[in-house]
Coordinates of C-alpha atoms and ligand atoms in Angstrom, one line a residue:
Chain A
M3 CA -70.6 -5.4 45.6
E4 CA -68.2 -7.2 47.7
P5 CA -66.4 -5.6 50.5
V6 CA -63.4 -4.1 49.2
V7 CA -60.1 -5.9 48.4
V8 CA -57.5 -3.4 48.5
Q9 CA -55.8 -4.9 45.4
K10 CA -58.4 -6.0 43.3
V11 CA -59.6 -2.4 44.0
Q12 CA -55.9 -0.7 43.2
E13 CA -55.7 -3.1 40.1
A14 CA -58.9 -1.8 38.9
I15 CA -57.7 2.0 39.8
N16 CA -54.7 0.9 37.6
Q17 CA -55.9 -0.1 34.6
R18 CA -58.1 3.1 33.9
A19 CA -55.6 5.6 34.9
N20 CA -54.4 8.0 31.8
Q21 CA -57.4 7.4 30.0
D22 CA -60.5 9.6 29.4
V23 CA -63.4 8.6 32.2
Y24 CA -66.3 9.3 33.9
I25 CA -67.1 10.0 37.4
H26 CA -70.1 9.4 39.4
L27 CA -69.2 11.0 42.9
E28 CA -71.7 11.4 45.7
T29 CA -72.0 12.1 49.3
T30 CA -75.0 12.2 51.0
N31 CA -76.9 12.0 54.6
G32 CA -80.5 11.5 52.8
A33 CA -82.9 13.8 52.0
Y34 CA -84.8 13.0 55.2
A35 CA -81.8 13.4 58.3
S36 CA -83.3 16.8 59.3
H37 CA -86.8 16.0 59.0
N38 CA -86.1 13.2 61.5
D39 CA -83.7 14.8 63.3
E40 CA -84.1 18.5 63.5
T41 CA -80.5 19.0 65.0
F42 CA -79.0 16.9 62.1
F43 CA -77.3 19.3 59.5
S44 CA -78.1 17.6 56.3
S45 CA -75.4 17.7 53.8
G46 CA -74.4 16.3 50.3
A47 CA -72.7 16.6 46.6
Y48 CA -73.1 15.2 43.6
I49 CA -71.7 15.2 40.4
R50 CA -72.1 12.4 37.3
N51 CA -70.1 12.1 34.4
A52 CA -67.4 14.3 35.3
L53 CA -65.1 13.5 32.3
V54 CA -61.6 13.7 33.8
R55 CA -58.4 11.6 33.0
Y56 CA -56.2 10.6 36.2
E57 CA -52.8 10.1 36.3
L58 CA -52.5 8.1 39.5
G59 CA -55.2 6.8 41.5
K60 CA -54.7 4.8 45.0
I61 CA -57.0 3.0 47.7
T62 CA -55.8 3.5 50.9
G63 CA -57.0 3.3 55.1
D64 CA -57.9 0.2 56.6
G65 CA -61.8 0.0 56.2
P66 CA -63.5 1.6 55.5
Y67 CA -60.9 2.9 53.1
R68 CA -60.3 6.4 51.1
V69 CA -59.5 6.4 47.1
G70 CA -57.9 9.6 45.6
L71 CA -57.4 10.3 41.8
K72 CA -54.8 13.0 40.9
I73 CA -56.0 14.7 38.1
E74 CA -54.2 16.8 36.1
L75 CA -55.2 20.3 37.5
G76 CA -56.8 18.6 40.7
W77 CA -58.1 16.3 42.9
V78 CA -60.8 13.4 42.9
Y79 CA -61.5 12.1 46.4
A80 CA -64.1 10.4 48.7
E81 CA -64.2 8.3 51.9
G82 CA -66.3 5.8 53.5
I83 CA -65.6 3.4 51.2
T84 CA -66.9 -0.2 51.9
H85 CA -67.6 -2.2 48.8
F86 CA -67.1 -2.5 45.2
E87 CA -67.4 -4.1 42.0
I88 CA -66.9 -4.6 38.5
D89 CA -69.5 -4.6 36.6
E90 CA -71.1 -5.6 33.6
Q91 CA -70.0 -3.1 31.7
N92 CA -66.8 -2.9 33.0
R93 CA -67.4 -0.1 35.1
L94 CA -65.4 0.2 38.2
L95 CA -68.3 0.5 41.1
M96 CA -67.1 1.6 44.7
A97 CA -69.7 2.6 47.6
G98 CA -69.6 3.0 51.2
H99 CA -72.4 2.1 52.8
D100 CA -73.4 2.7 56.9
F101 CA -74.2 -0.3 59.6
K102 CA -78.4 -0.2 58.1
G103 CA -76.9 -0.7 54.2
K104 CA -77.7 3.2 53.5
L105 CA -75.3 3.9 50.9
A106 CA -73.4 7.2 51.8
V107 CA -70.8 7.7 49.6
A108 CA -70.2 7.1 45.8
L109 CA -67.0 6.8 43.8
E110 CA -67.7 5.1 40.0
I111 CA -65.1 5.2 37.4
S112 CA -66.3 4.2 33.4
N113 CA -65.1 4.4 30.2
T114 CA -68.6 5.5 29.1
P115 CA -71.0 7.9 29.9
F116 CA -73.4 6.6 33.0
E117 CA -76.9 6.9 31.5
Chain B
M20 CA -115.0 9.2 48.7
E21 CA -116.5 10.8 45.8
K22 CA -116.9 9.5 42.6
E23 CA -114.5 11.5 40.0
R24 CA -114.0 11.1 36.5
H25 CA -110.7 11.0 36.5
V26 CA -107.6 11.1 38.6
L27 CA -104.3 12.0 37.8
V28 CA -101.0 11.0 40.7
V29 CA -98.0 13.0 40.6
F30 CA -95.0 12.3 42.9
P31 CA -91.3 12.4 42.0
H32 CA -90.0 9.3 43.4
P33 CA -91.5 5.1 43.2
D34 CA -93.2 4.4 46.2
D35 CA -94.3 8.0 47.2
E36 CA -98.0 6.9 46.2
A37 CA -97.4 3.6 48.8
F38 CA -98.0 5.0 52.3
G39 CA -100.5 7.7 51.7
V40 CA -102.3 6.8 49.1
S41 CA -102.1 3.3 47.2
G42 CA -105.5 2.9 49.2
T43 CA -107.2 5.9 47.7
I44 CA -105.9 5.0 44.5
A45 CA -107.4 1.5 45.3
T46 CA -110.5 2.6 45.7
H47 CA -111.1 5.0 42.8
I48 CA -110.1 1.9 40.7
K49 CA -112.5 0.1 42.2
N50 CA -115.5 2.5 42.0
G51 CA -114.2 2.6 37.5
T52 CA -112.6 5.3 38.1
P53 CA -109.4 5.9 35.9
V54 CA -106.6 6.9 37.4
T55 CA -103.4 7.7 35.5
Y56 CA -99.8 8.1 37.9
A57 CA -96.7 9.9 36.5
C58 CA -94.1 9.3 38.6
L59 CA -91.5 11.7 37.5
T60 CA -88.2 9.8 38.2
L61 CA -87.6 6.2 39.1
G62 CA -85.9 7.2 42.6
E63 CA -82.1 6.8 41.5
M64 CA -80.8 8.5 44.6
G65 CA -82.1 5.8 47.0
R66 CA -80.2 5.1 49.6
N67 CA -81.4 1.3 50.9
M68 CA -78.5 -1.3 49.3
G69 CA -79.2 -3.6 51.8
N70 CA -76.3 -5.1 54.1
P71 CA -74.9 -6.9 52.4
P72 CA -75.6 -5.3 49.5
F73 CA -78.3 -6.5 47.4
T74 CA -78.0 -3.8 45.1
N75 CA -75.5 -0.7 43.8
R76 CA -76.0 2.4 42.5
E77 CA -76.4 1.7 39.0
N78 CA -78.7 -1.1 39.2
L79 CA -80.6 0.5 41.8
P80 CA -82.9 2.3 38.9
K81 CA -83.8 -0.7 37.3
I82 CA -85.2 -2.5 40.1
R83 CA -87.4 0.5 41.5
K84 CA -88.9 0.7 37.9
K85 CA -90.0 -3.4 38.0
E86 CA -91.1 -2.3 41.7
L87 CA -93.1 0.6 40.6
Q88 CA -94.9 -1.4 37.4
A89 CA -95.9 -3.9 40.0
A90 CA -97.3 -1.9 42.3
A91 CA -99.1 -0.2 39.4
D92 CA -100.5 -3.7 37.9
L93 CA -101.1 -4.6 41.9
L94 CA -103.5 -1.2 42.4
G95 CA -104.7 -1.9 38.5
I96 CA -103.4 1.4 37.1
Q97 CA -103.8 1.1 33.5
D98 CA -102.0 4.8 32.6
L99 CA -98.3 4.7 34.4
R100 CA -96.1 7.5 33.4
M101 CA -92.9 7.0 33.8
M102 CA -91.3 10.9 33.1
G103 CA -87.7 10.5 33.1
L104 CA -86.4 13.0 35.4
R105 CA -83.9 12.2 38.0
D106 CA -84.0 11.9 41.3
K107 CA -82.9 14.6 43.0
T108 CA -82.7 17.0 40.7
V109 CA -86.5 17.7 40.0
E110 CA -85.5 21.5 42.1
F111 CA -82.7 22.0 39.7
E112 CA -85.4 21.7 36.2
D113 CA -86.6 24.9 34.4
D114 CA -89.7 25.8 36.0
D115 CA -91.7 26.8 33.3
K116 CA -90.8 23.4 31.4
M117 CA -91.9 21.6 34.4
T118 CA -95.3 23.8 34.7
D119 CA -95.8 22.7 30.7
M120 CA -95.4 19.4 31.0
I121 CA -98.1 18.9 33.7
S122 CA -100.6 21.4 31.9
F123 CA -100.4 19.4 29.0
M124 CA -101.3 16.0 31.2
I125 CA -104.1 18.1 32.7
Q126 CA -105.3 19.0 29.2
E127 CA -104.8 15.6 27.5
L128 CA -106.7 13.9 30.6
N129 CA -109.3 16.5 32.0
P130 CA -109.2 15.0 35.3
S131 CA -111.5 16.2 38.2
L132 CA -108.6 15.0 41.0
I133 CA -105.0 15.4 41.1
I134 CA -102.9 14.2 43.9
T135 CA -99.6 15.6 44.8
F136 CA -97.7 17.0 47.8
Y137 CA -98.3 19.9 49.4
P138 CA -95.6 22.4 48.6
G139 CA -94.0 23.6 51.4
Y140 CA -94.9 20.4 53.3
S141 CA -93.2 18.0 51.9
V142 CA -89.9 17.6 53.5
H143 CA -87.9 16.2 50.2
P144 CA -87.2 18.6 47.6
D145 CA -88.2 16.6 45.3
H146 CA -91.7 16.3 46.8
E147 CA -91.8 20.4 47.3
A148 CA -90.7 20.4 43.2
T149 CA -93.4 18.2 42.1
G150 CA -96.2 19.8 44.0
A151 CA -94.7 23.5 43.3
A152 CA -95.1 22.4 39.8
V153 CA -98.8 21.0 39.7
I154 CA -99.7 24.0 41.7
R155 CA -98.9 26.8 38.9
A156 CA -100.0 24.7 36.8
V157 CA -103.4 24.7 37.9
E158 CA -103.2 28.3 38.6
K159 CA -103.1 29.1 35.2
M160 CA -106.5 27.7 34.7
P161 CA -109.6 30.0 35.6
A162 CA -110.9 29.0 38.7
E163 CA -114.5 27.7 37.4
S164 CA -112.4 24.8 35.5
R165 CA -110.0 23.8 38.0
P166 CA -109.8 19.8 39.4
K167 CA -109.9 19.5 43.3
L168 CA -106.5 19.2 44.9
H169 CA -105.8 16.9 47.3
C170 CA -102.3 17.3 48.8
V171 CA -100.0 14.9 51.2
A172 CA -98.4 17.0 53.6
F173 CA -95.9 15.2 56.3
S174 CA -93.3 17.8 57.5
N175 CA -93.1 18.4 61.2
N176 CA -94.6 21.5 60.9
C177 CA -98.0 20.7 58.4
V178 CA -100.6 20.5 61.0
E179 CA -99.4 23.6 63.4
E180 CA -99.7 25.6 59.7
L181 CA -101.9 23.7 57.8
G182 CA -104.5 22.7 60.7
E183 CA -106.0 19.0 60.2
A184 CA -106.5 17.2 57.3
D185 CA -110.1 18.4 55.8
I186 CA -109.6 15.1 53.5
I187 CA -109.6 11.5 55.6
N188 CA -109.7 8.8 53.4
N189 CA -110.5 5.5 55.4
I190 CA -109.7 2.5 52.9
A191 CA -109.6 -0.3 55.1
P192 CA -111.9 -2.6 52.5
V193 CA -108.6 -2.4 50.1
A194 CA -106.2 -2.7 53.3
D195 CA -104.6 -5.8 51.8
I196 CA -104.2 -4.1 48.3
K197 CA -102.4 -1.5 50.4
I198 CA -100.1 -3.3 51.9
S199 CA -99.5 -5.7 48.8
V200 CA -98.7 -2.1 47.3
I201 CA -95.8 -1.3 50.0
K202 CA -94.4 -5.1 50.3
A203 CA -93.7 -4.4 46.4
H204 CA -91.4 -1.5 46.6
R205 CA -89.4 -3.9 48.1
S206 CA -86.4 -2.0 48.0
Q207 CA -87.4 0.3 50.3
T208 CA -89.8 -1.0 52.7
E209 CA -88.4 -4.4 53.5
Q210 CA -86.4 -3.0 56.7
M211 CA -89.6 -1.0 57.4
F212 CA -92.1 -3.8 57.3
A213 CA -89.3 -6.4 58.8
D214 CA -90.7 -5.4 62.1
I215 CA -94.5 -5.6 61.6
T216 CA -96.1 -9.0 61.1
E217 CA -99.3 -10.2 59.5
E218 CA -100.9 -10.1 62.6
D219 CA -99.9 -6.5 63.4
T220 CA -101.6 -4.9 60.1
K221 CA -105.3 -6.7 61.3
T222 CA -104.9 -6.1 65.4
N223 CA -103.0 -3.6 66.8
P224 CA -104.8 -0.1 66.4
R225 CA -102.4 2.0 66.5
I226 CA -100.8 0.1 62.7
M227 CA -104.3 -0.3 61.8
A228 CA -105.2 3.3 62.0
W229 CA -101.8 4.3 59.8
I230 CA -102.4 1.8 57.7
N231 CA -106.4 2.7 57.2
N232 CA -106.5 6.9 56.8
E233 CA -105.2 8.7 54.3
R234 CA -104.8 12.1 55.1
F235 CA -105.3 15.0 52.3
W236 CA -105.2 18.8 52.5
T237 CA -107.2 20.3 49.7
Y238 CA -104.8 23.2 48.1
K239 CA -106.1 26.5 49.2
F240 CA -105.0 29.0 46.9
K241 CA -103.7 32.4 48.0
Ligands
LIG320 ZN1 -90.8 10.2 47.9

């Protein structure tokens, strides 16, 4: 993955608009967060292969970035995006990594289901 | 370490075996005991991507699968089974299906020892669910034909509630294999090992004690 280049990510988001796409969205602070620090409130959420169609998608912010997709009846949203990649299957992979290189958030858009 | 007929190791993540159990596995294999390692997931949800990132969410499982195979090869495990579940979803699978999966392996392999996580004391939800499935499967067997159950526990309250581990295996003779196994899971362990030198593993008493002693709690059926 490489650091976000807003224009490239925005183009990739635009190319995938108005068609059926599969979404992977996750946010996490790790299963060990509360074990390592008992005062830490651990939380996360995850959805894989949600089939949606967005009419509008945007990347905003000064970095880390936010990405929002406006879908027919609602929204998909991720905050803390630092890196992106268009992989060999032409999927748009976006992720936010903390300073130690640990994944904190991921938003991925694919025309075919994720494995 | 007692000589076993067959050892079955059941963990949810590639690398779960590395720190606490790989020396024990290596010792059994050196004793000529067959070891089956059933690894339930490929650790798809691992968070170490590196800075700068060396991989991404979709490629991580491919890396971890290779690391798992390499670790098994270093240990000499002939029967490595990747069970095809997904990281962080084990606890949401059907409980009976999970129990059956373990029961079938026990029937097939007839192990004299099973190594897994101690449910309630192993922190990660996948660890808890894996240990619980193994316990349910063994509990269904008549008491006299049950294999021994050695469980790994590391929650903050484990010694307080379970007492000290009743099995402590000194694995010093195979420590070099263990260190190579830990390093084989490079995507997960490189950061942790960055501050530890080769020299430390042979001379630093705290690090040597950590590497050389593997602790297990024999499961107590209620
Ligand atoms: Zn684990």
